[in-house]
Tab-separated table of C-alpha atoms and ligand atoms in Angstrom:
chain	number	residue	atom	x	y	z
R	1	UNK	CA	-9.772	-1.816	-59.579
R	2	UNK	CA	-8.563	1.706	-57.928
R	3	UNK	CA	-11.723	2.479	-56.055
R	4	UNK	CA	-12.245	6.211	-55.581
R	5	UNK	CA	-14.491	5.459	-52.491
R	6	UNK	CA	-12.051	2.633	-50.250
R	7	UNK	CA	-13.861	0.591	-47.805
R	8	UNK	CA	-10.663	1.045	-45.212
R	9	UNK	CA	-7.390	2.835	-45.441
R	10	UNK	CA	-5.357	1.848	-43.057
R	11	UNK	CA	-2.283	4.000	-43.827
R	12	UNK	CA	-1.423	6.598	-41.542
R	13	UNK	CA	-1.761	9.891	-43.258
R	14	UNK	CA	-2.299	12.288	-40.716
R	15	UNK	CA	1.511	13.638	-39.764
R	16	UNK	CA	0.318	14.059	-35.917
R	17	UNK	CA	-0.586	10.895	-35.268
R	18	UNK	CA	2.385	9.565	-37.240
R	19	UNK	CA	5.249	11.471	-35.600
R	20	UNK	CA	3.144	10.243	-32.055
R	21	UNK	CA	3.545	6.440	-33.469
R	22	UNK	CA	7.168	6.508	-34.179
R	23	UNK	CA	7.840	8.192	-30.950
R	24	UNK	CA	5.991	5.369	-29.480
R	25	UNK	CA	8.154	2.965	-31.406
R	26	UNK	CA	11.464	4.946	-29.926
R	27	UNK	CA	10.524	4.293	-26.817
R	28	UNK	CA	10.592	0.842	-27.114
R	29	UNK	CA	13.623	0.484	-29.384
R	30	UNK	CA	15.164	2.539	-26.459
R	31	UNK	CA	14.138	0.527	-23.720
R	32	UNK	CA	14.421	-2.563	-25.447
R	33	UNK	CA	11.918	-4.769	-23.218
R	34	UNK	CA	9.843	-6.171	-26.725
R	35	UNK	CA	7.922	-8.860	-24.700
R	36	UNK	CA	6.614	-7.965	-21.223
R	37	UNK	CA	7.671	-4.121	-21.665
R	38	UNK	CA	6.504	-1.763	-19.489
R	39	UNK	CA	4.049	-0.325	-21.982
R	40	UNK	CA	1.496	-3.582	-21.731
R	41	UNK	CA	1.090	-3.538	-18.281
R	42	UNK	CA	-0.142	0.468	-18.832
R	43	UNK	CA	-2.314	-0.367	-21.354
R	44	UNK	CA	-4.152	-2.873	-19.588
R	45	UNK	CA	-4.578	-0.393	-16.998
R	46	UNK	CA	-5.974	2.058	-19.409
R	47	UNK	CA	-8.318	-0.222	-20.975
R	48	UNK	CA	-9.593	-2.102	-17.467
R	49	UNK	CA	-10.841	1.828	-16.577
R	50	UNK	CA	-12.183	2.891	-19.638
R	51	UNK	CA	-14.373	-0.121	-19.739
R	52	UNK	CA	-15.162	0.229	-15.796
R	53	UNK	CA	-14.016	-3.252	-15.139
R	54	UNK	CA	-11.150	-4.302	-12.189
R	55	UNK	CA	-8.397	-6.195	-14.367
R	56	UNK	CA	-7.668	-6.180	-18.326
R	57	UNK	CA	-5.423	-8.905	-19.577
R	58	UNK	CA	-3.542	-8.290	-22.613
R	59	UNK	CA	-3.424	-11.046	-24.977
R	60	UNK	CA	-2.092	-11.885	-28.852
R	61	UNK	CA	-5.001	-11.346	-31.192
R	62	UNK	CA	-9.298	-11.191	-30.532
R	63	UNK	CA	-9.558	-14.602	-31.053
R	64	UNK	CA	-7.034	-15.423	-28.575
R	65	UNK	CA	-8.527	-13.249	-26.147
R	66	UNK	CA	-12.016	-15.288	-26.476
R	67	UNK	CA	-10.895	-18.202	-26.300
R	68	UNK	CA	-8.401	-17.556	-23.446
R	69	UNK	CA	-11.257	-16.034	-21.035
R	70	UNK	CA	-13.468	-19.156	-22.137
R	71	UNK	CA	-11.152	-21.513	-20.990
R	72	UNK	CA	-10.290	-19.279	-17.678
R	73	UNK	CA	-13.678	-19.481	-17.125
R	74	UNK	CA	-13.736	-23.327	-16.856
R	75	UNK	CA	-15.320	-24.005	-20.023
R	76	UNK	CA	-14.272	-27.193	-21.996
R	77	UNK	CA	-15.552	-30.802	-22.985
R	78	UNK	CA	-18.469	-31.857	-22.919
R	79	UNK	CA	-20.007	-28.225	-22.917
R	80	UNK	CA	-22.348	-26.083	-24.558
R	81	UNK	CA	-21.834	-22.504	-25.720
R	82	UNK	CA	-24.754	-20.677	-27.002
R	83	UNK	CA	-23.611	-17.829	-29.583
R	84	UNK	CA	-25.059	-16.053	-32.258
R	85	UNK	CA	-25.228	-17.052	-36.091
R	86	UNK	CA	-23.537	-13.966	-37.388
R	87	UNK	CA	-20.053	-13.517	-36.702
R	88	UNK	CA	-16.626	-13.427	-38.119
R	89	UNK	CA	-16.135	-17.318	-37.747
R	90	UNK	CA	-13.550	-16.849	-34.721
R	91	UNK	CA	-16.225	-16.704	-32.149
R	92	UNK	CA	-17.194	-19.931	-33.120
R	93	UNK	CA	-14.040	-21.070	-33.713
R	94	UNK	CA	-12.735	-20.186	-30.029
R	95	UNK	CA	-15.476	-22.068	-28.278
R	96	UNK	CA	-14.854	-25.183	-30.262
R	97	UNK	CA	-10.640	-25.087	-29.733
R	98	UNK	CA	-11.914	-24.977	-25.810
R	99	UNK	CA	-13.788	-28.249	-26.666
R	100	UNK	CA	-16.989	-27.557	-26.010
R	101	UNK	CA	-19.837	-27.462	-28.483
R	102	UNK	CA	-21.154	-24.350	-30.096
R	103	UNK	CA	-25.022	-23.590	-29.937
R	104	UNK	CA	-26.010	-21.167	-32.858
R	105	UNK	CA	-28.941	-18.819	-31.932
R	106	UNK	CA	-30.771	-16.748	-33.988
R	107	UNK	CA	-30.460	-12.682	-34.910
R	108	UNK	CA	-32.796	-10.265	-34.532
R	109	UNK	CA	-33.109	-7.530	-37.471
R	110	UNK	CA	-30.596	-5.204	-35.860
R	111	UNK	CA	-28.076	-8.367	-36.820
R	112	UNK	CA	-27.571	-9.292	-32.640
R	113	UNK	CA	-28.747	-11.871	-30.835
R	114	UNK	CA	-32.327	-12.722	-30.626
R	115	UNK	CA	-32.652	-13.348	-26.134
R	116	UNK	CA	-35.515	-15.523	-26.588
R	117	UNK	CA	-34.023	-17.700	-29.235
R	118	UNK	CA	-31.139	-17.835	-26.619
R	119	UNK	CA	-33.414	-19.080	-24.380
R	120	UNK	CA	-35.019	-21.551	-26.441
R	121	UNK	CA	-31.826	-23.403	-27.511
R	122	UNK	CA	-30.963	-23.872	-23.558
R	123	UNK	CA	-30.630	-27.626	-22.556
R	124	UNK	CA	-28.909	-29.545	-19.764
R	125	UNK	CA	-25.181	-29.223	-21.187
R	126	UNK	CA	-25.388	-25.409	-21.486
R	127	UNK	CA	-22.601	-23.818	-20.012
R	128	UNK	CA	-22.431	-20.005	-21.651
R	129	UNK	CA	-23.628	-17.366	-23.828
R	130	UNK	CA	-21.648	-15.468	-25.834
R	131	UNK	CA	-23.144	-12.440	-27.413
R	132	UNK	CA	-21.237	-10.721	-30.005
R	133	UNK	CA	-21.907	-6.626	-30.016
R	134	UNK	CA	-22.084	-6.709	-33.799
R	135	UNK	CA	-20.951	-3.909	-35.976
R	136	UNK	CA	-20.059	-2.204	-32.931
R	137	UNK	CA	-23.784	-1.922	-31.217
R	138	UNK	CA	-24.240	-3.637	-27.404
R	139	UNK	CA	-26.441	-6.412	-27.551
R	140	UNK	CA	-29.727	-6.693	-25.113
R	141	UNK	CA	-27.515	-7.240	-22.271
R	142	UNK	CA	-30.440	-6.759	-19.592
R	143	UNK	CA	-32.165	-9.623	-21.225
R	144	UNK	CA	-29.070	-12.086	-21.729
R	145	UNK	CA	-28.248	-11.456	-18.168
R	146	UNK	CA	-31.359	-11.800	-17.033
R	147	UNK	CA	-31.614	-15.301	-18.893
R	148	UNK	CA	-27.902	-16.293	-17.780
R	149	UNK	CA	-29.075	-15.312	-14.115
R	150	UNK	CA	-32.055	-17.673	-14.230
R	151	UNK	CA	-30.634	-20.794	-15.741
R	152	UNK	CA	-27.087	-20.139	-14.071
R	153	UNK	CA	-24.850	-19.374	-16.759
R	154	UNK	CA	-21.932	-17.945	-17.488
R	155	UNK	CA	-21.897	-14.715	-19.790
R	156	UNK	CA	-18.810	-13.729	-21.666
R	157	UNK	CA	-19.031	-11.303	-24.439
R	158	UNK	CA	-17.663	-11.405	-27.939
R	159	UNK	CA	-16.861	-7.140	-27.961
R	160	UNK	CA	-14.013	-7.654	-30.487
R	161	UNK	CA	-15.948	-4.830	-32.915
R	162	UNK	CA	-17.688	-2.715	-30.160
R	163	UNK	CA	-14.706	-1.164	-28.017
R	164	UNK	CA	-16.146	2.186	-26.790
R	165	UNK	CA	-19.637	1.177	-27.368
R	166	UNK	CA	-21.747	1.664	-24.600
R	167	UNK	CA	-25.891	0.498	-23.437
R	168	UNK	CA	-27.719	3.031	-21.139
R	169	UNK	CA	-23.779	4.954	-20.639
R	170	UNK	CA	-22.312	1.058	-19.511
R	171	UNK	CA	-19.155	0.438	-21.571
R	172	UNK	CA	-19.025	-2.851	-24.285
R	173	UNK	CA	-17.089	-5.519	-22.045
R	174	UNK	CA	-18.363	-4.228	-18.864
R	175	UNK	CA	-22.068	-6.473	-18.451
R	176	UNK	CA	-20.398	-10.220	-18.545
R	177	UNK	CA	-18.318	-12.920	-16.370
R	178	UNK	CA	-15.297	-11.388	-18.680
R	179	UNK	CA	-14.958	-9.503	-22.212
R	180	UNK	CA	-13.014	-9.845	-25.400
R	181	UNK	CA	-11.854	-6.962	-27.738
R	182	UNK	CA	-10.148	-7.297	-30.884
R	183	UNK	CA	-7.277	-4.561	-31.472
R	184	UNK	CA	-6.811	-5.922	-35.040
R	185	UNK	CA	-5.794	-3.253	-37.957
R	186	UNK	CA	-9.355	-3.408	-39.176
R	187	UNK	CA	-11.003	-2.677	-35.620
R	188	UNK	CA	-12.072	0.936	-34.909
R	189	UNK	CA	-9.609	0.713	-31.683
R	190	UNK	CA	-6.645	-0.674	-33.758
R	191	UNK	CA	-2.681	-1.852	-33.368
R	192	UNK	CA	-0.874	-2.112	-35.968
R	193	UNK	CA	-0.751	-5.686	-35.873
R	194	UNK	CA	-2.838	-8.322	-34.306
R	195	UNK	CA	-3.277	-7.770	-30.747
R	196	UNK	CA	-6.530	-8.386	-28.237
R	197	UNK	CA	-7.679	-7.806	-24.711
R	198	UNK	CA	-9.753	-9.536	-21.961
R	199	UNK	CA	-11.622	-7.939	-19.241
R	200	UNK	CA	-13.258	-8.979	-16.192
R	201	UNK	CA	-14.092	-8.128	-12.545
R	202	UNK	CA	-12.905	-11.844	-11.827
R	203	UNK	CA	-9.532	-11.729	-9.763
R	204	UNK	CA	-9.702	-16.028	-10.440
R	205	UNK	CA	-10.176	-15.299	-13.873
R	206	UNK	CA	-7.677	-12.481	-14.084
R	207	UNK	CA	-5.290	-15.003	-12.957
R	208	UNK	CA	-5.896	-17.926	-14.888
R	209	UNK	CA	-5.550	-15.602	-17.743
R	210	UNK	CA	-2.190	-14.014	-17.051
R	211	UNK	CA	-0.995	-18.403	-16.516
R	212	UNK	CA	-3.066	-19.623	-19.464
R	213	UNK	CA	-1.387	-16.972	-22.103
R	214	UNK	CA	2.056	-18.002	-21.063
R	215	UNK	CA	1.715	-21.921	-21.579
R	216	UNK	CA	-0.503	-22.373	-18.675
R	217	UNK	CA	3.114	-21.997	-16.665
R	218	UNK	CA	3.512	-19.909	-13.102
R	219	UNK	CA	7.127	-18.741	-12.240
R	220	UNK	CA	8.363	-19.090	-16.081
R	221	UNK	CA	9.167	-22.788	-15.402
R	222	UNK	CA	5.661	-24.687	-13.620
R	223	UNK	CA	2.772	-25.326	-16.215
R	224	UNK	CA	-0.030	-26.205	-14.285
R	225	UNK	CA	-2.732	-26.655	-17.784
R	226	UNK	CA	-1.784	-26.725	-21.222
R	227	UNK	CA	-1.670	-22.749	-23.177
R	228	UNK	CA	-0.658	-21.327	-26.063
R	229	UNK	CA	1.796	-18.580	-26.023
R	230	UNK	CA	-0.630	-15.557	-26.271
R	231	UNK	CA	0.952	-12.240	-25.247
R	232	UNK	CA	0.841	-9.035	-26.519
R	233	UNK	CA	4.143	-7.595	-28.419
R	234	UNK	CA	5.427	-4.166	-26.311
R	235	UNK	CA	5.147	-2.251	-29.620
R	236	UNK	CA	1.462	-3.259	-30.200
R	237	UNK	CA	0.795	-1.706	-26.509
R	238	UNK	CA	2.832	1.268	-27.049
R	239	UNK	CA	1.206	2.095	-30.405
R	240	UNK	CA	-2.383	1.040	-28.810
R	241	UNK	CA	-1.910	3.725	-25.672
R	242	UNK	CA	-1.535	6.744	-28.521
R	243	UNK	CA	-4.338	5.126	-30.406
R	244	UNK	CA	-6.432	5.255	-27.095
R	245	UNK	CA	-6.221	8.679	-26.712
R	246	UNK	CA	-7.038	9.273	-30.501
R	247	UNK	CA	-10.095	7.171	-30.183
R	248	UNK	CA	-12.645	10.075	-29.312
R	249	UNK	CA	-11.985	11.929	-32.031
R	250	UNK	CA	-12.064	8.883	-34.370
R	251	UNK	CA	-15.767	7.923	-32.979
R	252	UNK	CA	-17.086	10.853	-33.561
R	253	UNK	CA	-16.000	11.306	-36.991
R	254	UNK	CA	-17.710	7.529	-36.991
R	255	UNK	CA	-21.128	7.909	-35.863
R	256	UNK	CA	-21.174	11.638	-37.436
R	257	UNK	CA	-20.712	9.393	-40.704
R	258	UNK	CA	-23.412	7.251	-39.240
R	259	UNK	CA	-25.745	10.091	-39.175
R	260	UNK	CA	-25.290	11.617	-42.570
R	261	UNK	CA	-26.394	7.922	-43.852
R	262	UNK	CA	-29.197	7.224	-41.564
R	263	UNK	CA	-30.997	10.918	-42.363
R	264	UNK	CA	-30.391	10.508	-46.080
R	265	UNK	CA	-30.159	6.852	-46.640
R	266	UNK	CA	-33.567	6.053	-44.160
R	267	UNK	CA	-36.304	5.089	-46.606
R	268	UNK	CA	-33.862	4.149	-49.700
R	269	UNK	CA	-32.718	1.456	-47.920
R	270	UNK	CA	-32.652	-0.764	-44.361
R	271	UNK	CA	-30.941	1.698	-41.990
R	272	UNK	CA	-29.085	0.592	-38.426
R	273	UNK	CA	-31.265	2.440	-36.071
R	274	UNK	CA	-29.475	2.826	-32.474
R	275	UNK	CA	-32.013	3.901	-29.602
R	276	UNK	CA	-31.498	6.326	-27.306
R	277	UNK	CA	-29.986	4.157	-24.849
R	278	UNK	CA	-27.383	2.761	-27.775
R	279	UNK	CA	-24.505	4.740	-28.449
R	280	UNK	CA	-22.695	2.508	-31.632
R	281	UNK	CA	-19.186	2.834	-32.808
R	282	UNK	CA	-20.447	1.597	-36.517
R	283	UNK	CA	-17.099	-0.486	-36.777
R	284	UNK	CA	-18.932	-1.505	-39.880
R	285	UNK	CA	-22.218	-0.053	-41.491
R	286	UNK	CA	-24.230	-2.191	-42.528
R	287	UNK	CA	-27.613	-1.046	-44.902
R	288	UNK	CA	-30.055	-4.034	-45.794
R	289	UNK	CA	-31.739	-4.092	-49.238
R	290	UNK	CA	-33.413	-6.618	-51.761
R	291	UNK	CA	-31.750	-6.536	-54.260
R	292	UNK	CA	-28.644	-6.120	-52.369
R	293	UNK	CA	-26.111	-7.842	-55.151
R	294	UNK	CA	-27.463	-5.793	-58.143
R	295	UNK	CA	-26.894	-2.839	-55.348
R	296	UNK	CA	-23.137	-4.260	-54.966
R	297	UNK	CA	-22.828	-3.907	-58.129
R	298	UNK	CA	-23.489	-0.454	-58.832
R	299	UNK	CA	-21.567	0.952	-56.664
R	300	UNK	CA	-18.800	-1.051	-57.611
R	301	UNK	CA	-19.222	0.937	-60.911
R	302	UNK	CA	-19.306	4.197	-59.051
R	303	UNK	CA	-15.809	3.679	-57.488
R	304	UNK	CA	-17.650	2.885	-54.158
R	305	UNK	CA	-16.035	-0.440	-52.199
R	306	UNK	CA	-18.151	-2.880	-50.676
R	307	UNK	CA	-18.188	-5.693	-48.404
R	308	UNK	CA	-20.859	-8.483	-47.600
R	309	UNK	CA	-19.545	-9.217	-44.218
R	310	UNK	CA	-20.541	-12.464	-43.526
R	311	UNK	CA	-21.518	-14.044	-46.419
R	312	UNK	CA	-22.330	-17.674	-44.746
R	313	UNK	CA	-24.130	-18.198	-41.574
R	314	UNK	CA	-21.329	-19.391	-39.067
R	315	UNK	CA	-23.599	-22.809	-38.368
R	316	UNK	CA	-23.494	-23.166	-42.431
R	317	UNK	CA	-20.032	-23.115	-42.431
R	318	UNK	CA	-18.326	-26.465	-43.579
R	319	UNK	CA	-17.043	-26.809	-40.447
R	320	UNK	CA	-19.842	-26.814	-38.062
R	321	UNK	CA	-22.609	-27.795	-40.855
R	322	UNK	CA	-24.257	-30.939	-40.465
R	323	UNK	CA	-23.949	-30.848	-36.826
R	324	UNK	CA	-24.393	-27.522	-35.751
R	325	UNK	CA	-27.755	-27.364	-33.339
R	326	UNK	CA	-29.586	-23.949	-33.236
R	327	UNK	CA	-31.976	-22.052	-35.251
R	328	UNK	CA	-30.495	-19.408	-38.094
R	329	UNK	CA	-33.655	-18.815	-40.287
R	330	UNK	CA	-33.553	-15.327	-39.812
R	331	UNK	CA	-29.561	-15.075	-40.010
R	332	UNK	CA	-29.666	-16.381	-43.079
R	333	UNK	CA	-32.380	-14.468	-44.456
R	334	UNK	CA	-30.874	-11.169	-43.132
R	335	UNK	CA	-27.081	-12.385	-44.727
R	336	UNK	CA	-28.804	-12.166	-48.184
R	337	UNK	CA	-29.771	-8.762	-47.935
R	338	UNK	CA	-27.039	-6.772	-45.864
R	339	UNK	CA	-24.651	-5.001	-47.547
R	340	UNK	CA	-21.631	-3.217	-45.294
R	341	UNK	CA	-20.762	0.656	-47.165
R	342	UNK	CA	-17.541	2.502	-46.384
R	343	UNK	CA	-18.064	4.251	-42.864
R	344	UNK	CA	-14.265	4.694	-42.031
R	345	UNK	CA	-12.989	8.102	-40.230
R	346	UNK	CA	-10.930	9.117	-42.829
R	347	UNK	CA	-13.830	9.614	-46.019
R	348	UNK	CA	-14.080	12.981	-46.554
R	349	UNK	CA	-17.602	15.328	-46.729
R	350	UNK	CA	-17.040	14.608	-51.055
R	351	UNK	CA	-16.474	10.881	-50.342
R	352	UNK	CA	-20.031	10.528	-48.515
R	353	UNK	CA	-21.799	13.013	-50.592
R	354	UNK	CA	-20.885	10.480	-52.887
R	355	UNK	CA	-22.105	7.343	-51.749
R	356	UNK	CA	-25.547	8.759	-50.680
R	357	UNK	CA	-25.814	9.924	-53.782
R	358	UNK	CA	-24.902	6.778	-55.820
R	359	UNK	CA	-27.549	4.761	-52.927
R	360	UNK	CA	-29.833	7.501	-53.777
R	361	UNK	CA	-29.632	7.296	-57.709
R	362	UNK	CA	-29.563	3.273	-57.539
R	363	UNK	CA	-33.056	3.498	-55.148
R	364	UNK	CA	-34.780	5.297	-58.074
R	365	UNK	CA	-33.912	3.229	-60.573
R	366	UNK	CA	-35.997	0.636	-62.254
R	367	UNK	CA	-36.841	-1.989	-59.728
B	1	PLP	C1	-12.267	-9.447	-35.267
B	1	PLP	C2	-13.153	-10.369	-34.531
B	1	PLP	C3	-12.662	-11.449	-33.774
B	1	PLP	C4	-11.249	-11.902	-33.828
B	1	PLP	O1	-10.313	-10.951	-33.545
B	1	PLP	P1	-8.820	-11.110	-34.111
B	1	PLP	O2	-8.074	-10.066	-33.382
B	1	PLP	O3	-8.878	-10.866	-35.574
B	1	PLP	O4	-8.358	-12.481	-33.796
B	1	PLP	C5	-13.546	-12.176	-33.007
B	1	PLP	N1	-14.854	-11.894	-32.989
B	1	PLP	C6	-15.372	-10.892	-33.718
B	1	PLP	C7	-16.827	-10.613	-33.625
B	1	PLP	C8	-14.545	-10.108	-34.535
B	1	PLP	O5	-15.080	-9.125	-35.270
């Protein structure tokens, strides 16, 4: 169906930014370096400083970048790695390909982390935590730290969907041993293609990294540990330093979204709420309701797209069921009833006058 409300658009439509992306693009046809170019070296600058951290390693994708600075970090076999239960299944995913064992812990309403579940689910083979700043909001970083600090962990965070998010003015990627961002299409800071970042304060780490996403070799020729080949193209970095200095604009446009739905939405249905410490970049929105799929539903009929973003608990999926240790009661409660609405930059005053309406209208209705 042609939906009059789109969930994302990911075309480029505004001629500024386009003419700034194809000049981008010149400059590499021109210079010609496609791997390597000059262009990732200056974004990694640019993102190391705007998260307040001392090194950023560019690598191929988000879930590349998290499992990269888990392995830099030493983690592997016989390990433990205690994450959340709601994710997109690739921070799961990239503690397993290390070899180590993920530890599902539960959520707490605003869909993060629940600390004291974290600390719960700590036993002698524990290694990590890896919070995820879910739909772009920082976790309770004081708390996680404080728990890593006390039982001598390592803390890496999953910030794939919370680039420019910041706790008490800190920057997402900045409270952890190292960070991971996703620069995917879908991401509010986006490439055009996959593409993902690391950041730490860790010149060790920082090191391992740059080794480990070349085949774990030094000098081109000496591998020293096994790697995948994990760089960043030169276009993806070129197209990601115009996007950089776009991303202001495109936050506010976010969280001004953000704010239209909380005042009118607050009382229809569940509502993110962000304290005044929190400042979210709402890479999704997600509203919580009862009768959530009859909700779906109606604004499928409205022309309004949806997405239940993640529909299964990442310790119920077939790959880690059966096995998977940690507690998810209230993950998988919460997954039945959240319900992610369109918050992208481009919908237009009409386009949300729209969808609060339709929320509105469906709220009334018979129960
Ligand atoms: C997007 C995402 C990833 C993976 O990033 P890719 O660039 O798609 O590989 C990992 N973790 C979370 C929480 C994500 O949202």
């Amino acid at each position: 169906m042609k939906y009059q409300v789109p969930f994302l658009d990911l075309r480029v439509t505004d001629e500024a930014e386009r003419r700034e992306l194809l000049e981008a693009f010149e400059g590499v046809l021109r210079h010609g370096r496609l791997v390597m170019g000059p262009e990732v070296e200056q974004l990694e600058t640019e993102v190391a400083r705007y998260c307040g951290r001392r090194f950023a390693v560019s690598v191929g994708s988000g879930s590349s970048a998290l499992y990269l600075a888990l392995r830099a970090l030493g983690i592997g076999a016989g390990d433990e790695v205690i994450t959340t239960s709601l994710s997109w299944i690739a921070t799961a995913n990239a503690i397993a390909l290390t070899g180590a064992t993920p530890v599902f812990a539960d959520i707490d309403d605003d869909l993060n982390i629940d600390p004291s579940s974290v600390r719960r689910l700590i036993g002698r083979r524990t290694r990590a935590i890896v919070p995820v700043h879910y739909t772009g909001k920082v976790c309770r970083m004081d708390a996680l730290a404080a728990i890593a600090g006390d039982a001598g962990l390592l803390l890496v965070e999953d910030a794939a969907q919370a680039f420019g998010a910041t706790l008490r003015g800190r920057a997402a990627g900045s409270f952890g041993d190292a960070a991971s961002f996703s620069m995917n299409p879908m991401k509010v800071f986006a490439a055009l293609g996959e593409a993902g970042v690391v950041v730490t304060d860790r010149e060790d780490v920082r090191d391992r990294l740059v080794r480990l996403r070349y085949n774990g070799t030094v000098n081109r020729e000496t591998c020293l540990e096994p790697g995948p080949n994990g760089r960043m193209d030169t276009v993806q970095a070129a197209l990601l330093l115009r996007r950089l200095s776009r991303l202001p604009a495109v936050l506010s446009r976010r969280r001004e979204i953000a704010g239209v739905y909380a005042h009118h939405l607050a009382g229809v249905v569940g509502v993110p709420v962000e304290s005044p410490e929190q400042r979210d970049v709402y890479y999704t929105y997600q509203i919580q309701c009862d009768r959530r799929d009859a909700l779906k539903a109606f604004l499928e009929g409205e022309g309004i797209e949806t997405k239940i973003q993640h529909p299964i608990a990442m310790p119920d999926q077939p790959a880690y069921a059966g096995e998977a240790r940690g507690e998810f009661s209230n993950a998988r409660r919460l997954i039945a009833r959240i319900l992610c609405i369109p918050v992208h930059e481009k919908l237009t005053d009409e386009d949300l006058d729209h969808v609060v309406d339709s929320i509105v209208r469906f709220g009334a209705g018979p129960g």
